PDB file of N, CA and C in Angstrom:
ATOM      1  N   MET A1067      37.588  -7.158   8.382  1.00 87.00           N
ATOM      2  CA  MET A1067      36.434  -6.323   7.881  1.00 87.00           C
ATOM      3  C   MET A1067      35.306  -6.991   8.808  1.00 87.00           C
ATOM      4  N   GLN A1068      35.677  -8.138   8.661  1.00 91.00           N
ATOM      5  CA  GLN A1068      35.059  -9.654   9.362  1.00 91.00           C
ATOM      6  C   GLN A1068      34.944  -9.045  11.056  1.00 91.00           C
ATOM      7  N   GLU A1069      36.104  -9.313  11.477  1.00 93.00           N
ATOM      8  CA  GLU A1069      36.410  -8.828  12.953  1.00 93.00           C
ATOM      9  C   GLU A1069      35.338  -7.819  13.246  1.00 93.00           C
ATOM     10  N   LEU A1070      35.557  -6.447  12.324  1.00 90.00           N
ATOM     11  CA  LEU A1070      35.449  -5.260  13.374  1.00 90.00           C
ATOM     12  C   LEU A1070      33.520  -5.460  13.393  1.00 90.00           C
ATOM     13  N   LEU A1071      33.134  -6.281  12.143  1.00 94.00           N
ATOM     14  CA  LEU A1071      31.983  -6.199  12.245  1.00 94.00           C
ATOM     15  C   LEU A1071      31.437  -7.313  13.392  1.00 94.00           C
ATOM     16  N   ASP A1072      32.280  -8.507  13.672  1.00 95.00           N
ATOM     17  CA  ASP A1072      31.817  -8.958  14.539  1.00 95.00           C
ATOM     18  C   ASP A1072      32.036  -8.430  16.606  1.00 95.00           C
ATOM     19  N   GLN A1073      33.595  -7.228  16.797  1.00 95.00           N
ATOM     20  CA  GLN A1073      32.676  -6.045  17.438  1.00 95.00           C
ATOM     21  C   GLN A1073      31.961  -5.052  17.639  1.00 95.00           C
ATOM     22  N   ILE A1074      31.685  -4.989  16.330  1.00 96.00           N
ATOM     23  CA  ILE A1074      29.791  -3.656  16.465  1.00 96.00           C
ATOM     24  C   ILE A1074      28.692  -4.490  17.346  1.00 96.00           C
ATOM     25  N   GLY A1075      28.638  -5.870  16.684  1.00 95.00           N
ATOM     26  CA  GLY A1075      28.002  -7.003  16.483  1.00 95.00           C
ATOM     27  C   GLY A1075      27.441  -7.848  18.353  1.00 95.00           C
ATOM     28  N   ALA A1076      29.166  -7.372  18.558  1.00 96.00           N
ATOM     29  CA  ALA A1076      28.497  -7.983  20.103  1.00 96.00           C
ATOM     30  C   ALA A1076      28.854  -6.753  20.744  1.00 96.00           C
ATOM     31  N   SER A1077      29.019  -5.562  20.726  1.00 97.00           N
ATOM     32  CA  SER A1077      28.730  -4.429  21.195  1.00 97.00           C
ATOM     33  C   SER A1077      27.206  -3.898  21.281  1.00 97.00           C
ATOM     34  N   ALA A1078      26.671  -4.369  20.343  1.00 97.00           N
ATOM     35  CA  ALA A1078      25.088  -4.664  20.338  1.00 97.00           C
ATOM     36  C   ALA A1078      24.030  -5.779  20.549  1.00 97.00           C
ATOM     37  N   GLY A1079      24.833  -6.455  21.150  1.00 97.00           N
ATOM     38  CA  GLY A1079      24.684  -7.439  22.298  1.00 97.00           C
ATOM     39  C   GLY A1079      24.499  -7.052  24.108  1.00 97.00           C
ATOM     40  N   GLU A1080      26.001  -6.344  23.795  1.00 97.00           N
ATOM     41  CA  GLU A1080      26.158  -5.522  25.241  1.00 97.00           C
ATOM     42  C   GLU A1080      25.261  -4.983  25.695  1.00 97.00           C
ATOM     43  N   ILE A1081      24.283  -4.075  24.579  1.00 97.00           N
ATOM     44  CA  ILE A1081      23.816  -2.833  24.828  1.00 97.00           C
ATOM     45  C   ILE A1081      22.324  -2.824  25.007  1.00 97.00           C
ATOM     46  N   TYR A1082      22.025  -4.339  24.178  1.00 98.00           N
ATOM     47  CA  TYR A1082      20.455  -4.705  24.380  1.00 98.00           C
ATOM     48  C   TYR A1082      20.748  -5.405  25.809  1.00 98.00           C
ATOM     49  N   ASN A1083      21.792  -6.572  26.082  1.00 98.00           N
ATOM     50  CA  ASN A1083      21.448  -6.919  27.633  1.00 98.00           C
ATOM     51  C   ASN A1083      21.263  -6.120  28.439  1.00 98.00           C
ATOM     52  N   TYR A1084      22.374  -4.665  28.164  1.00 98.00           N
ATOM     53  CA  TYR A1084      22.452  -3.479  29.341  1.00 98.00           C
ATOM     54  C   TYR A1084      20.435  -3.655  29.286  1.00 98.00           C
ATOM     55  N   LEU A1085      20.135  -2.578  27.949  1.00 98.00           N
ATOM     56  CA  LEU A1085      18.729  -1.697  27.778  1.00 98.00           C
ATOM     57  C   LEU A1085      17.544  -2.975  28.670  1.00 98.00           C
ATOM     58  N   ASN A1086      17.641  -4.545  28.374  1.00 98.00           N
ATOM     59  CA  ASN A1086      16.695  -5.387  29.099  1.00 98.00           C
ATOM     60  C   ASN A1086      17.019  -5.587  29.989  1.00 98.00           C
ATOM     61  N   ALA A1087      18.123  -5.625  30.892  1.00 98.00           N
ATOM     62  CA  ALA A1087      18.169  -4.936  32.670  1.00 98.00           C
ATOM     63  C   ALA A1087      17.629  -4.361  33.522  1.00 98.00           C
ATOM     64  N   ASN A1088      17.988  -3.236  32.380  1.00 97.00           N
ATOM     65  CA  ASN A1088      17.992  -1.646  32.788  1.00 97.00           C
ATOM     66  C   ASN A1088      16.691  -0.978  32.516  1.00 97.00           C
ATOM     67  N   GLY A1089      16.189  -1.591  31.637  1.00 97.00           N
ATOM     68  CA  GLY A1089      14.974  -0.650  31.045  1.00 97.00           C
ATOM     69  C   GLY A1089      15.652   0.642  30.391  1.00 97.00           C
ATOM     70  N   THR A1090      14.469   2.095  30.358  1.00 97.00           N
ATOM     71  CA  THR A1090      14.978   3.179  29.951  1.00 97.00           C
ATOM     72  C   THR A1090      16.209   3.702  30.224  1.00 97.00           C
ATOM     73  N   THR A1091      17.003   4.381  29.648  1.00 97.00           N
ATOM     74  CA  THR A1091      18.241   4.949  30.236  1.00 97.00           C
ATOM     75  C   THR A1091      18.736   6.148  29.572  1.00 97.00           C
ATOM     76  N   THR A1092      19.347   7.313  29.727  1.00 96.00           N
ATOM     77  CA  THR A1092      19.801   7.935  29.069  1.00 96.00           C
ATOM     78  C   THR A1092      21.130   7.308  27.804  1.00 96.00           C
ATOM     79  N   PHE A1093      21.905   7.706  27.126  1.00 94.00           N
ATOM     80  CA  PHE A1093      22.551   7.089  27.222  1.00 94.00           C
ATOM     81  C   PHE A1093      24.403   7.575  26.832  1.00 94.00           C
ATOM     82  N   SER A1094      24.190   8.010  28.148  1.00 93.00           N
ATOM     83  CA  SER A1094      25.676   8.797  28.343  1.00 93.00           C
ATOM     84  C   SER A1094      25.764   7.537  29.252  1.00 93.00           C
ATOM     85  N   LYS A1095      25.016   7.524  29.992  1.00 95.00           N
ATOM     86  CA  LYS A1095      24.903   6.635  31.425  1.00 95.00           C
ATOM     87  C   LYS A1095      24.654   5.380  31.100  1.00 95.00           C
ATOM     88  N   MET A1096      24.775   4.754  29.933  1.00 96.00           N
ATOM     89  CA  MET A1096      24.648   3.028  29.187  1.00 96.00           C
ATOM     90  C   MET A1096      26.007   3.172  28.466  1.00 96.00           C
ATOM     91  N   LYS A1097      26.655   4.250  27.688  1.00 93.00           N
ATOM     92  CA  LYS A1097      28.276   3.950  27.552  1.00 93.00           C
ATOM     93  C   LYS A1097      28.924   4.418  28.618  1.00 93.00           C
ATOM     94  N   LYS A1098      28.910   5.033  29.681  1.00 93.00           N
ATOM     95  CA  LYS A1098      29.779   4.862  30.786  1.00 93.00           C
ATOM     96  C   LYS A1098      29.903   3.260  31.343  1.00 93.00           C
ATOM     97  N   ASP A1099      27.962   3.492  31.916  1.00 96.00           N
ATOM     98  CA  ASP A1099      28.375   1.711  32.365  1.00 96.00           C
ATOM     99  C   ASP A1099      28.476   0.753  31.807  1.00 96.00           C
ATOM    100  N   LEU A1100      28.800   0.560  30.319  1.00 95.00           N
ATOM    101  CA  LEU A1100      29.037  -0.617  29.542  1.00 95.00           C
ATOM    102  C   LEU A1100      30.787  -0.107  29.331  1.00 95.00           C
ATOM    103  N   ASP A1101      31.180   0.746  29.583  1.00 92.00           N
ATOM    104  CA  ASP A1101      32.500   0.837  29.203  1.00 92.00           C
ATOM    105  C   ASP A1101      33.233   0.702  27.833  1.00 92.00           C
ATOM    106  N   LEU A1102      32.284   0.606  27.070  1.00 91.00           N
ATOM    107  CA  LEU A1102      32.986   0.362  25.707  1.00 91.00           C
ATOM    108  C   LEU A1102      33.755   1.263  24.674  1.00 91.00           C
ATOM    109  N   LYS A1103      34.691   0.687  23.880  1.00 87.00           N
ATOM    110  CA  LYS A1103      35.634   1.226  23.820  1.00 87.00           C
ATOM    111  C   LYS A1103      35.735   2.202  22.634  1.00 87.00           C
ATOM    112  N   GLY A1104      36.375   3.426  22.151  1.00 86.00           N
ATOM    113  CA  GLY A1104      36.034   3.683  20.753  1.00 86.00           C
ATOM    114  C   GLY A1104      35.297   3.745  20.798  1.00 86.00           C
ATOM    115  N   ASN A1105      34.474   4.013  19.537  1.00 94.00           N
ATOM    116  CA  ASN A1105      32.767   4.215  18.632  1.00 94.00           C
ATOM    117  C   ASN A1105      31.972   3.167  18.755  1.00 94.00           C
ATOM    118  N   PHE A1106      32.372   2.068  19.806  1.00 96.00           N
ATOM    119  CA  PHE A1106      31.646   0.995  19.483  1.00 96.00           C
ATOM    120  C   PHE A1106      30.216   1.045  19.844  1.00 96.00           C
ATOM    121  N   ALA A1107      29.714   2.169  21.117  1.00 95.00           N
ATOM    122  CA  ALA A1107      28.279   2.424  21.883  1.00 95.00           C
ATOM    123  C   ALA A1107      27.849   2.988  20.613  1.00 95.00           C
ATOM    124  N   ASP A1108      28.387   3.935  19.735  1.00 95.00           N
ATOM    125  CA  ASP A1108      27.655   4.436  18.688  1.00 95.00           C
ATOM    126  C   ASP A1108      27.040   3.179  17.638  1.00 95.00           C
ATOM    127  N   LEU A1109      28.432   2.796  17.326  1.00 96.00           N
ATOM    128  CA  LEU A1109      28.104   1.525  16.121  1.00 96.00           C
ATOM    129  C   LEU A1109      27.027   0.463  16.471  1.00 96.00           C
ATOM    130  N   GLY A1110      27.420   0.660  17.989  1.00 97.00           N
ATOM    131  CA  GLY A1110      26.013  -0.819  18.482  1.00 97.00           C
ATOM    132  C   GLY A1110      24.663  -0.294  18.352  1.00 97.00           C
ATOM    133  N   LEU A1111      24.759   0.292  19.025  1.00 96.00           N
ATOM    134  CA  LEU A1111      23.033   1.684  18.791  1.00 96.00           C
ATOM    135  C   LEU A1111      23.119   1.254  17.693  1.00 96.00           C
ATOM    136  N   GLY A1112      23.647   1.673  16.719  1.00 96.00           N
ATOM    137  CA  GLY A1112      23.055   1.856  15.071  1.00 96.00           C
ATOM    138  C   GLY A1112      22.528   0.770  14.623  1.00 96.00           C
ATOM    139  N   TRP A1113      23.530  -0.254  14.967  1.00 96.00           N
ATOM    140  CA  TRP A1113      22.903  -1.697  14.729  1.00 96.00           C
ATOM    141  C   TRP A1113      21.399  -2.143  15.001  1.00 96.00           C
ATOM    142  N   LEU A1114      22.051  -1.631  16.116  1.00 98.00           N
ATOM    143  CA  LEU A1114      20.279  -2.166  17.237  1.00 98.00           C
ATOM    144  C   LEU A1114      18.790  -0.913  16.436  1.00 98.00           C
ATOM    145  N   ALA A1115      19.234   0.103  16.040  1.00 97.00           N
ATOM    146  CA  ALA A1115      18.641   0.662  16.039  1.00 97.00           C
ATOM    147  C   ALA A1115      18.193   0.716  14.127  1.00 97.00           C
ATOM    148  N   ARG A1116      18.885   0.283  13.155  1.00 96.00           N
ATOM    149  CA  ARG A1116      19.010  -0.462  11.836  1.00 96.00           C
ATOM    150  C   ARG A1116      18.034  -1.768  11.643  1.00 96.00           C
ATOM    151  N   GLU A1117      17.472  -2.363  12.795  1.00 97.00           N
ATOM    152  CA  GLU A1117      17.256  -3.997  13.272  1.00 97.00           C
ATOM    153  C   GLU A1117      15.285  -3.302  14.032  1.00 97.00           C
ATOM    154  N   ASP A1118      15.497  -2.280  14.104  1.00 97.00           N
ATOM    155  CA  ASP A1118      14.200  -1.504  14.555  1.00 97.00           C
ATOM    156  C   ASP A1118      14.415  -2.086  15.927  1.00 97.00           C
ATOM    157  N   LYS A1119      14.899  -2.630  16.739  1.00 98.00           N
ATOM    158  CA  LYS A1119      14.624  -3.091  18.176  1.00 98.00           C
ATOM    159  C   LYS A1119      15.255  -2.084  19.649  1.00 98.00           C
ATOM    160  N   VAL A1120      15.436  -0.625  19.182  1.00 98.00           N
ATOM    161  CA  VAL A1120      15.643   0.198  19.945  1.00 98.00           C
ATOM    162  C   VAL A1120      14.713   1.277  19.576  1.00 98.00           C
ATOM    163  N   ALA A1121      14.479   2.302  20.592  1.00 97.00           N
ATOM    164  CA  ALA A1121      13.672   3.443  20.626  1.00 97.00           C
ATOM    165  C   ALA A1121      14.194   4.046  21.578  1.00 97.00           C
ATOM    166  N   ILE A1122      14.714   5.186  20.673  1.00 96.00           N
ATOM    167  CA  ILE A1122      15.597   6.325  20.929  1.00 96.00           C
ATOM    168  C   ILE A1122      14.914   7.811  20.718  1.00 96.00           C
ATOM    169  N   SER A1123      15.319   8.350  22.225  1.00 96.00           N
ATOM    170  CA  SER A1123      14.187  10.340  21.610  1.00 96.00           C
ATOM    171  C   SER A1123      15.248  10.720  22.757  1.00 96.00           C
ATOM    172  N   LYS A1124      14.760  12.221  22.477  1.00 95.00           N
ATOM    173  CA  LYS A1124      16.054  13.353  22.706  1.00 95.00           C
ATOM    174  C   LYS A1124      15.063  14.571  23.486  1.00 95.00           C
ATOM    175  N   LYS A1125      15.992  14.354  24.555  1.00 92.00           N
ATOM    176  CA  LYS A1125      14.458  15.797  25.227  1.00 92.00           C
ATOM    177  C   LYS A1125      15.605  16.815  25.558  1.00 92.00           C
ATOM    178  N   GLY A1126      16.119  18.012  25.253  1.00 94.00           N
ATOM    179  CA  GLY A1126      17.447  18.861  25.074  1.00 94.00           C
ATOM    180  C   GLY A1126      18.403  18.389  24.807  1.00 94.00           C
ATOM    181  N   THR A1127      19.369  18.465  25.392  1.00 93.00           N
ATOM    182  CA  THR A1127      20.948  17.508  26.094  1.00 93.00           C
ATOM    183  C   THR A1127      21.063  16.009  25.507  1.00 93.00           C
ATOM    184  N   SER A1128      19.797  15.470  26.066  1.00 94.00           N
ATOM    185  CA  SER A1128      19.885  14.205  26.989  1.00 94.00           C
ATOM    186  C   SER A1128      18.877  13.173  26.015  1.00 94.00           C
ATOM    187  N   VAL A1129      19.718  12.527  25.509  1.00 95.00           N
ATOM    188  CA  VAL A1129      19.542  11.275  24.699  1.00 95.00           C
ATOM    189  C   VAL A1129      19.333  10.491  25.204  1.00 95.00           C
ATOM    190  N   SER A1130      17.897   9.149  25.659  1.00 97.00           N
ATOM    191  CA  SER A1130      17.359   7.883  26.058  1.00 97.00           C
ATOM    192  C   SER A1130      17.330   7.183  25.349  1.00 97.00           C
ATOM    193  N   VAL A1131      16.998   6.283  25.154  1.00 97.00           N
ATOM    194  CA  VAL A1131      17.324   4.451  24.883  1.00 97.00           C
ATOM    195  C   VAL A1131      16.278   3.755  26.101  1.00 97.00           C
ATOM    196  N   SER A1132      15.853   2.760  25.160  1.00 97.00           N
ATOM    197  CA  SER A1132      14.752   1.635  25.031  1.00 97.00           C
ATOM    198  C   SER A1132      14.849   0.645  24.719  1.00 97.00           C
ATOM    199  N   LEU A1133      14.334  -0.531  24.869  1.00 97.00           N
ATOM    200  CA  LEU A1133      14.089  -1.602  23.454  1.00 97.00           C
ATOM    201  C   LEU A1133      12.891  -1.204  23.368  1.00 97.00           C
ATOM    202  N   LYS A1134      12.159  -1.554  22.091  1.00 96.00           N
ATOM    203  CA  LYS A1134      11.089  -1.984  21.780  1.00 96.00           C
ATOM    204  C   LYS A1134      10.179  -2.800  22.278  1.00 96.00           C
TER     205      LYS A1134
END
């Protein structure tokens, strides 16, 4: 279980650093650029959302993500 939490935390860190460097982006572009395996992009973003560190918005079918 701890290994899984560590992987999710590491994914959250990668997402945070990516958004810090690139600004607002679509979730699909970020996911493609980071190439996180399995559901770790979703899990990492959820972690950051729970900590209130990201803003997530939806326009049509596109989901945009940015740091708060």
